[in-house]
Amino acid sequence: MDFEITYEYTPEQQEFRKEVAAWLEGNAPQRRPMDDDEPDDPQTAEEAGTRLAENQALFLKLGEKGWFAPTVPKELGGGGLTPQHAVVINEELGKRRLPTGGPGILAPAIMVHGTEEQKGRFVVPWMQGALHVWEVFTEPEAGSDLASLKTRGV
């Protein structure tokens, strides 16, 4: 039995795609397109620093439009958009080899269990591209090798 999965974008989604593409052309750093087989990775520390600065500036611009975290509610710094909008935004960013944003795995925990002060202090700027957060796991005798962790609940 053969299954065929197809997805047709609605006219509204196609119009949104045009809006995103036009905005990115005028506001995002220009990178080698995805259909080009050549790598587009920075080759020197200077190139990496430039790429990082470009990405951070892009995140702020995306955050101003609500496109850094498009599906996160507006009151938490996101765009309040649908998952379909997020797909279009991520596809257009991907075509241009640009990074995407979003809540990761830590922000949802703060969104659900955090205080209003914590949400305002951490989640809102994070979802607007102004705060960068990493979650790191480490343990004595294991380092960052998660398979070697021996953590127990107490």
Tab-separated table of N, CA, C and O in Angstrom, residues 41-54:
chain	number	residue	atom	x	y	z
A	41	ASP	N	29.870	27.616	5.990
A	41	ASP	CA	30.319	27.753	7.362
A	41	ASP	C	31.472	28.746	7.447
A	41	ASP	O	32.314	28.799	6.543
A	42	PRO	N	31.538	29.504	8.541
A	42	PRO	CA	32.689	30.397	8.722
A	42	PRO	C	33.980	29.585	8.764
A	42	PRO	O	34.030	28.510	9.346
A	43	GLN	N	35.029	30.109	8.144
A	43	GLN	CA	36.288	29.381	8.071
A	43	GLN	C	37.349	29.914	9.034
A	43	GLN	O	38.339	29.248	9.283
A	44	THR	N	37.158	31.118	9.560
A	44	THR	CA	38.133	31.706	10.475
A	44	THR	C	37.402	32.219	11.710
A	44	THR	O	36.179	32.363	11.712
A	45	ALA	N	38.169	32.522	12.751
A	45	ALA	CA	37.578	33.084	13.971
A	45	ALA	C	36.919	34.426	13.670
A	45	ALA	O	35.848	34.734	14.205
A	46	GLU	N	37.530	35.205	12.795
A	46	GLU	CA	36.949	36.503	12.430
A	46	GLU	C	35.612	36.319	11.716
A	46	GLU	O	34.641	37.010	12.012
A	47	GLU	N	35.549	35.361	10.784
A	47	GLU	CA	34.289	35.074	10.090
A	47	GLU	C	33.235	34.580	11.075
A	47	GLU	O	32.058	34.942	10.971
A	48	ALA	N	33.644	33.749	12.021
A	48	ALA	CA	32.701	33.237	13.017
A	48	ALA	C	32.163	34.374	13.874
A	48	ALA	O	30.970	34.411	14.194
A	49	GLY	N	33.025	35.321	14.266
A	49	GLY	CA	32.580	36.473	15.049
A	49	GLY	C	31.609	37.339	14.268
A	49	GLY	O	30.602	37.815	14.814
A	50	THR	N	31.892	37.537	12.986
A	50	THR	CA	30.986	38.308	12.133
A	50	THR	C	29.641	37.607	12.012
A	50	THR	O	28.586	38.231	12.123
A	51	ARG	N	29.677	36.295	11.805
A	51	ARG	CA	28.435	35.513	11.666
A	51	ARG	C	27.615	35.600	12.947
A	51	ARG	O	26.405	35.791	12.908
A	52	LEU	N	28.263	35.490	14.105
A	52	LEU	CA	27.570	35.580	15.384
A	52	LEU	C	26.899	36.943	15.540
A	52	LEU	O	25.728	37.022	15.927
A	53	ALA	N	27.617	38.007	15.223
A	53	ALA	CA	27.045	39.354	15.328
A	53	ALA	C	25.869	39.528	14.374
A	53	ALA	O	24.842	40.119	14.737
A	54	GLU	N	25.998	39.010	13.154
A	54	GLU	CA	24.890	39.084	12.191
A	54	GLU	C	23.676	38.328	12.695
A	54	GLU	O	22.543	38.814	12.593
